[in-house]
Coordinates of C-alpha atoms and ligand atoms in Angstrom, one line a residue:
M1 CA -0.2 0.0 0.1
V2 CA 1.5 3.4 -0.8
D3 CA 0.5 6.4 0.7
H4 CA 0.2 9.9 -1.5
L5 CA 0.3 13.2 0.4
P6 CA -1.0 15.4 -2.4
G7 CA 1.1 18.5 -2.9
H8 CA -1.8 20.7 -2.3
K9 CA -4.3 20.0 0.4
G10 CA -6.8 17.8 -0.9
R11 CA -10.2 19.3 -0.8
Y12 CA -12.6 16.8 0.4
I13 CA -15.9 18.0 -2.1
L14 CA -19.2 16.2 -1.5
L15 CA -21.5 15.1 -4.1
N16 CA -23.5 18.2 -3.6
R17 CA -20.6 20.4 -4.4
G18 CA -18.1 17.9 -6.7
E19 CA -20.4 16.1 -8.7
N20 CA -18.5 13.1 -9.0
F21 CA -16.8 12.7 -5.9
R22 CA -16.4 9.1 -4.4
T23 CA -14.6 7.7 -1.3
I24 CA -13.3 4.9 -3.3
W25 CA -12.2 4.9 -7.1
L26 CA -10.1 3.4 -9.5
H27 CA -6.8 5.1 -10.1
P28 CA -7.5 7.4 -13.2
D29 CA -4.2 6.2 -15.1
D30 CA -3.6 2.7 -13.6
D31 CA -6.6 0.3 -13.7
Q32 CA -5.1 -2.2 -11.6
T33 CA -4.7 0.3 -8.7
V34 CA -8.2 1.1 -5.9
Q35 CA -7.6 4.5 -4.3
I36 CA -9.1 5.4 -1.0
I37 CA -8.9 8.1 1.5
D38 CA -6.8 7.3 4.7
Q39 CA -9.3 8.2 6.9
R40 CA -7.6 7.5 10.4
R41 CA -5.2 10.8 8.8
L42 CA -8.6 12.9 8.8
P43 CA -9.2 15.9 9.4
H44 CA -5.6 16.8 9.9
E45 CA -4.2 15.5 6.4
Y46 CA -6.6 14.5 3.5
T47 CA -3.9 11.6 2.2
V48 CA -4.8 9.1 -0.8
S49 CA -3.9 5.4 -0.2
D50 CA -3.2 3.1 -3.2
L51 CA -4.6 -0.9 -3.1
R52 CA -2.9 -2.9 -4.8
S53 CA -3.7 -6.3 -3.5
Y54 CA -6.8 -8.0 -2.0
R55 CA -4.6 -8.1 1.2
D56 CA -4.3 -4.1 0.8
G57 CA -7.9 -4.1 1.0
I58 CA -7.9 -6.3 4.2
T59 CA -5.4 -3.8 5.9
A60 CA -7.2 -0.7 4.9
I61 CA -10.6 -2.5 6.2
A62 CA -8.7 -3.6 9.6
E63 CA -6.8 -1.0 10.1
M64 CA -9.8 1.5 9.4
L65 CA -8.0 3.6 7.0
V66 CA -11.9 3.0 5.3
R67 CA -14.6 2.0 7.6
G68 CA -18.3 2.6 7.9
A69 CA -20.5 -0.4 6.8
P70 CA -21.3 0.9 3.0
L71 CA -17.8 1.7 2.3
I72 CA -16.5 -1.6 3.8
G73 CA -18.6 -3.6 1.5
A74 CA -17.5 -1.5 -1.2
T75 CA -13.5 -2.1 -0.5
A76 CA -14.2 -5.6 0.1
A77 CA -16.0 -6.0 -3.5
W78 CA -12.8 -4.0 -4.9
S79 CA -10.5 -6.1 -2.9
L80 CA -12.1 -8.8 -5.0
Y81 CA -11.2 -7.4 -8.0
L82 CA -7.5 -6.9 -7.2
A83 CA -7.9 -10.3 -6.4
A84 CA -9.2 -11.5 -9.9
L85 CA -6.1 -9.5 -11.0
E86 CA -3.7 -11.2 -8.9
A87 CA -5.2 -14.2 -10.0
R88 CA -4.4 -14.4 -13.7
G89 CA -2.1 -16.8 -14.8
Q90 CA -2.7 -19.0 -11.6
R91 CA -3.6 -22.5 -12.4
D92 CA -6.8 -22.5 -9.8
A93 CA -7.5 -18.9 -10.5
A94 CA -10.9 -19.3 -8.7
A95 CA -9.4 -20.9 -5.5
F96 CA -7.2 -18.3 -5.1
I97 CA -10.3 -15.7 -5.4
Q98 CA -12.0 -17.6 -3.1
T99 CA -9.6 -17.5 -0.5
A100 CA -9.2 -13.8 -0.6
A101 CA -13.0 -13.3 0.2
D102 CA -12.7 -15.6 2.9
E103 CA -9.9 -13.5 4.4
L104 CA -11.5 -10.4 3.3
A105 CA -14.6 -11.6 5.5
A106 CA -12.7 -12.1 8.7
S107 CA -11.3 -8.3 8.3
R108 CA -14.2 -6.9 10.7
P109 CA -17.2 -9.0 11.8
T110 CA -20.1 -6.5 12.8
A111 CA -21.1 -4.6 9.4
V112 CA -23.1 -7.3 7.7
N113 CA -22.4 -4.9 4.4
L114 CA -19.1 -6.9 4.1
R115 CA -20.3 -10.7 4.1
W116 CA -23.4 -9.3 1.7
A117 CA -20.5 -7.8 -1.0
L118 CA -18.4 -10.8 -0.8
D119 CA -21.5 -13.0 -1.3
R120 CA -22.7 -10.8 -4.3
V121 CA -19.4 -10.8 -6.1
M122 CA -18.5 -14.6 -5.8
H123 CA -21.8 -15.4 -6.8
R124 CA -21.6 -13.3 -9.8
L125 CA -18.4 -15.3 -10.4
H126 CA -19.8 -18.8 -9.5
T127 CA -22.8 -18.5 -11.5
A128 CA -20.7 -16.9 -14.7
G129 CA -19.1 -20.3 -15.2
P130 CA -15.0 -21.3 -15.5
D131 CA -14.3 -19.6 -18.3
A132 CA -15.7 -16.1 -17.1
D133 CA -13.4 -13.1 -17.2
R134 CA -12.7 -12.7 -13.7
V135 CA -11.5 -9.5 -13.7
A136 CA -14.0 -7.9 -16.0
L137 CA -16.9 -9.2 -13.7
T138 CA -15.7 -8.5 -10.3
R139 CA -14.9 -4.8 -11.4
A140 CA -18.5 -4.5 -13.0
E141 CA -19.9 -5.8 -9.5
A142 CA -17.9 -3.1 -7.1
E143 CA -18.8 -0.3 -9.7
A144 CA -22.4 -1.2 -9.5
I145 CA -22.1 -1.6 -5.9
C146 CA -20.7 1.9 -5.5
D147 CA -23.2 3.2 -8.3
E148 CA -26.0 1.7 -6.0
D149 CA -24.6 2.9 -2.7
V150 CA -25.0 6.9 -4.1
E151 CA -28.4 6.0 -5.0
I152 CA -29.0 4.3 -1.7
S153 CA -27.7 7.2 0.2
L154 CA -30.1 9.4 -1.9
G155 CA -33.1 8.0 -1.1
I156 CA -32.5 7.8 2.2
G157 CA -31.7 11.3 1.9
R158 CA -35.3 12.2 0.5
H159 CA -37.1 10.4 2.9
G160 CA -35.1 12.0 6.1
R161 CA -35.4 15.2 4.4
A162 CA -39.1 15.2 4.7
L163 CA -38.9 14.1 8.2
I164 CA -36.4 17.6 9.1
E165 CA -39.0 19.5 6.8
E166 CA -42.0 18.4 9.1
I167 CA -40.3 19.9 12.1
S168 CA -39.0 22.8 10.9
K169 CA -42.9 23.5 9.5
R170 CA -43.5 22.6 13.2
K171 CA -40.8 25.0 14.5
N172 CA -42.1 27.7 12.2
G173 CA -38.7 27.6 10.1
A174 CA -36.5 27.9 13.4
T175 CA -33.6 25.6 13.5
V176 CA -34.0 22.1 13.5
N177 CA -31.3 20.4 15.6
V178 CA -30.3 17.1 14.8
L179 CA -28.1 14.9 16.9
T180 CA -26.1 12.2 15.2
H181 CA -23.2 9.7 17.0
C182 CA -19.7 8.2 14.9
N183 CA -19.6 9.1 11.5
A184 CA -22.4 7.8 9.1
G185 CA -21.7 10.4 6.9
S186 CA -20.3 10.6 3.5
L187 CA -17.1 9.2 4.5
A188 CA -18.8 5.9 5.7
T189 CA -20.4 5.5 2.3
I190 CA -19.8 6.0 -1.4
N191 CA -21.3 9.8 -1.2
W192 CA -23.9 11.5 0.7
G193 CA -23.9 9.3 3.8
T194 CA -26.7 7.8 5.4
A195 CA -27.6 9.6 8.9
T196 CA -26.1 12.9 6.8
A197 CA -27.7 12.3 3.5
P198 CA -31.3 13.8 5.0
I199 CA -28.9 16.8 6.4
Y200 CA -27.3 17.7 3.1
L201 CA -30.6 17.4 1.4
A202 CA -32.4 19.6 4.1
Q203 CA -29.7 22.1 3.5
Q204 CA -29.6 22.2 -0.2
A205 CA -33.4 23.0 0.4
G206 CA -33.1 26.0 2.5
I207 CA -34.1 24.2 5.7
D208 CA -32.3 25.7 8.7
V209 CA -30.3 22.9 10.4
H210 CA -27.9 22.5 13.1
V211 CA -25.9 19.2 14.0
W212 CA -25.0 18.1 17.4
V213 CA -21.9 15.9 16.4
D214 CA -20.9 13.1 19.2
E215 CA -17.0 12.8 19.2
T216 CA -17.6 9.4 19.6
R217 CA -14.7 7.9 21.6
P218 CA -12.6 5.9 21.2
R219 CA -11.9 6.4 17.5
N220 CA -13.5 9.5 17.2
Q221 CA -15.3 9.3 14.0
G222 CA -17.3 12.2 14.8
S223 CA -15.1 15.0 15.9
Q224 CA -12.2 13.9 13.4
L225 CA -14.9 12.7 10.3
T226 CA -18.5 14.1 10.9
A227 CA -17.3 17.5 11.8
W228 CA -14.6 17.6 9.1
E229 CA -17.1 16.8 6.6
L230 CA -20.1 18.8 7.7
A231 CA -17.5 22.1 7.8
E232 CA -16.4 21.2 4.3
S233 CA -19.9 21.5 3.6
G234 CA -21.1 24.3 5.4
V235 CA -23.4 22.7 7.7
P236 CA -23.4 24.4 11.0
H237 CA -22.5 22.0 14.0
T238 CA -21.8 21.8 17.1
L239 CA -19.1 19.1 18.8
I240 CA -20.2 17.4 21.9
V241 CA -18.6 15.1 24.2
D242 CA -20.4 11.4 24.0
N243 CA -22.0 12.0 27.4
A244 CA -23.7 15.1 26.5
G245 CA -26.4 14.4 24.6
G246 CA -28.9 13.2 27.5
H247 CA -28.4 16.7 28.9
L248 CA -29.4 18.5 25.2
M249 CA -32.6 16.5 25.1
Q250 CA -33.4 16.9 28.9
H251 CA -33.5 20.9 28.1
G252 CA -35.6 20.5 24.4
M253 CA -32.1 21.1 22.4
V254 CA -32.4 18.3 20.4
D255 CA -35.2 17.8 17.9
I256 CA -34.5 14.3 16.4
C257 CA -31.4 12.0 16.5
I258 CA -30.5 10.0 13.2
T259 CA -27.6 7.7 13.5
G260 CA -26.1 4.9 11.1
T261 CA -26.2 1.2 11.6
D262 CA -23.8 -1.7 10.4
R263 CA -26.3 -4.3 11.0
T264 CA -29.9 -4.2 11.2
T265 CA -32.1 -7.7 12.1
R266 CA -35.7 -8.4 10.3
S267 CA -37.2 -7.6 13.3
G268 CA -35.3 -3.8 13.3
D269 CA -33.1 -4.0 16.3
V270 CA -30.0 -2.1 15.1
A271 CA -26.2 -2.8 15.7
N272 CA -24.1 0.6 16.0
K273 CA -21.4 2.3 17.0
I274 CA -20.6 1.8 21.0
G275 CA -23.0 4.8 22.6
T276 CA -25.9 4.1 20.1
Y277 CA -28.2 2.4 22.9
L278 CA -27.3 5.1 25.3
K279 CA -28.5 7.8 23.4
A280 CA -31.5 5.9 22.2
L281 CA -32.2 5.3 26.2
A282 CA -31.9 9.1 26.7
A283 CA -33.8 10.1 23.4
A284 CA -37.0 7.6 24.8
D285 CA -36.6 9.5 28.4
N286 CA -37.2 12.5 26.7
N287 CA -39.6 11.9 23.8
V288 CA -37.1 12.8 21.4
P289 CA -37.6 11.1 18.0
F290 CA -35.1 8.3 17.4
Y291 CA -34.3 7.2 13.7
V292 CA -31.7 5.1 12.4
A293 CA -30.6 5.7 8.7
L294 CA -30.8 2.4 6.9
P295 CA -29.7 1.0 3.5
S296 CA -31.1 -2.0 3.0
T297 CA -27.4 -3.1 2.5
T298 CA -27.1 -3.5 6.2
I299 CA -30.5 -5.5 7.0
D300 CA -29.4 -9.2 8.1
W301 CA -32.5 -11.0 7.2
D302 CA -31.3 -14.5 8.7
I303 CA -31.6 -13.0 12.3
S304 CA -34.5 -11.3 14.5
D305 CA -32.8 -11.1 17.9
G306 CA -29.8 -8.9 18.1
V307 CA -28.3 -8.2 21.3
K308 CA -28.6 -12.0 20.9
D309 CA -27.2 -12.6 17.5
I310 CA -25.3 -9.9 16.3
P311 CA -21.5 -10.2 16.5
I312 CA -19.8 -7.0 18.5
E313 CA -16.3 -6.5 17.3
E314 CA -14.1 -6.1 20.0
R315 CA -10.7 -3.8 19.1
D316 CA -7.2 -3.4 20.0
S317 CA -6.9 -1.8 23.8
R318 CA -4.7 1.1 22.4
E319 CA -7.6 2.6 20.8
V320 CA -8.7 3.4 24.2
S321 CA -5.4 4.4 25.8
H322 CA -4.1 5.9 23.3
I323 CA -5.4 8.9 20.6
W324 CA -4.5 9.7 16.8
G325 CA -2.8 13.1 17.3
R326 CA -2.3 15.9 14.6
S327 CA 0.3 13.8 12.5
G328 CA -2.1 11.3 11.9
S329 CA 0.7 8.5 12.5
E330 CA 1.6 9.5 16.1
L331 CA -0.2 7.7 19.1
L332 CA -0.5 10.0 21.9
E333 CA -0.7 7.8 25.2
V334 CA -3.4 9.3 27.0
V335 CA -3.6 6.8 30.2
T336 CA -0.6 4.1 31.5
V337 CA -2.8 1.2 32.0
G338 CA -0.7 -1.7 32.2
E339 CA -1.3 -4.9 33.5
R340 CA -2.7 -2.9 36.6
T341 CA -5.6 -1.7 34.5
P342 CA -7.3 -3.9 31.7
I343 CA -8.9 -2.2 28.9
S344 CA -12.4 -3.8 27.0
N345 CA -13.0 -2.0 24.0
F346 CA -16.7 -2.9 22.5
A347 CA -16.7 -1.0 19.2
F348 CA -20.8 -1.7 18.6
D349 CA -24.0 -2.1 20.6
V350 CA -27.3 -2.9 19.9
T351 CA -30.4 -0.7 20.2
P352 CA -33.4 -2.7 20.7
A353 CA -36.3 -1.7 17.9
R354 CA -38.6 -1.2 21.1
L355 CA -36.0 2.6 21.2
I356 CA -36.2 3.1 17.8
T357 CA -39.2 5.5 16.3
G358 CA -38.5 4.7 12.7
L359 CA -36.1 3.6 10.0
I360 CA -35.4 5.6 6.8
T361 CA -34.6 3.6 4.2
E362 CA -33.9 4.1 0.6
H363 CA -37.6 2.7 -0.4
G364 CA -39.6 5.4 2.4
V365 CA -39.4 5.3 6.8
C366 CA -40.9 2.5 8.3
A367 CA -41.3 1.4 11.9
A368 CA -38.5 -0.7 13.5
T369 CA -40.5 -4.0 12.9
E370 CA -40.4 -7.2 10.8
Q371 CA -43.6 -6.1 9.1
G372 CA -42.6 -2.5 8.3
L373 CA -39.1 -3.9 6.9
S374 CA -41.3 -6.2 5.1
S375 CA -43.7 -3.7 3.6
L376 CA -40.7 -1.9 2.2
F377 CA -38.4 -5.3 0.9
P378 CA -40.9 -7.7 0.4
E379 CA -38.8 -9.7 -1.9
Q380 CA -35.6 -9.7 0.3
A381 CA -38.3 -10.4 3.3
K382 CA -39.5 -13.4 1.3
R383 CA -36.1 -14.8 0.6
A384 CA -35.0 -14.5 4.1
Ligands
LIG1 C1 -23.7 3.3 8.2 S1 -21.8 3.0 8.2 C2 -21.5 4.1 9.5 C3 -21.4 3.2 10.8 O1 -20.1 2.7 10.9 C4 -19.3 3.0 11.9 O2 -18.2 2.1 12.5 P1 -17.1 1.9 12.0 O3 -16.5 3.6 12.0 O4 -16.3 1.2 13.4 O5 -16.9 1.4 10.9 C5 -20.4 3.5 12.8 O6 -20.9 2.4 13.7 C6 -21.2 4.2 11.9 O7 -22.7 4.1 12.6

């Protein structure tokens, strides 16, 4: 993997300002290289990294150069394209690509998009037969997944914007205050985001909106990614510590919570970044609507009980004991732990459907129930 520090400070252009911005793309001059933004270095450095093998893709996902369920899925799909390039001329190319898929599947456990994207690309290869052009097929699937994700985000944006517009009208045009947790923004997807898509479209429609941005310890996807992309897009926002959300809701300073999701069960239980469940509890206690922006690619139709059946990733304790500094590569030790103070670092939690007001999907808004999801996605529900 090669890091490029652009000579000029890259300007992060959202789709609503730069028509074709993507968070993952094929190198414009070398179709055997996939490029991504190294999100670990944001907001201080805008660094483009090259992926030249499927193992580069595994590193990018596991070490969170890319993160966010939809982008993880897209990176996995593009990594299978790189595997197909590596497999050319090999005696058993199909076995090589299958090994790549298996290793990619193990890179992070919670976001179902990873498994969904890998299964989709591998199904395309399996049904194409032994003489198929694997490079062309994997590229076509990776490009389709990215194109579809942009449309999914826009669909979520349109349906979510209607919710924000409704609140704005109720407040006679006064500012609508949205609270979000982690980064379910354009940086977690191919563009527009999921939780941020309604915000961007509301801004474009001239609705007065403000965002409370949870910093989201320990990786600070809120302070380092969401705050940055909202600032780049000119969306008014305020950074808060994770534990402030309940206080704001108690004092009527939050009109709606919108978060993303990494995996949602067919009954509407939602796995999302650690701390989401606590926000939902505070929202329920203060009658604040709590919505989850839900791309259909994150629905796991095979499970119903999220608390019991969604695998929760535990990450390296150094994410808690250390913090990324300005250099982006320097880790600053914030606590001295050693053997005397063990650390546990659960990266996700599950919010039970009963605490969720509604799910904002690309096909519309529904209740966080099996009936709600089945009504919007009857074909997928039937196949489950
Ligand atoms: C809609 S995907 C965004 C989702 O992904 C984040 O997790 P991570 O940054 O660890 O990949 C977080 O759960 C966001 O809500």
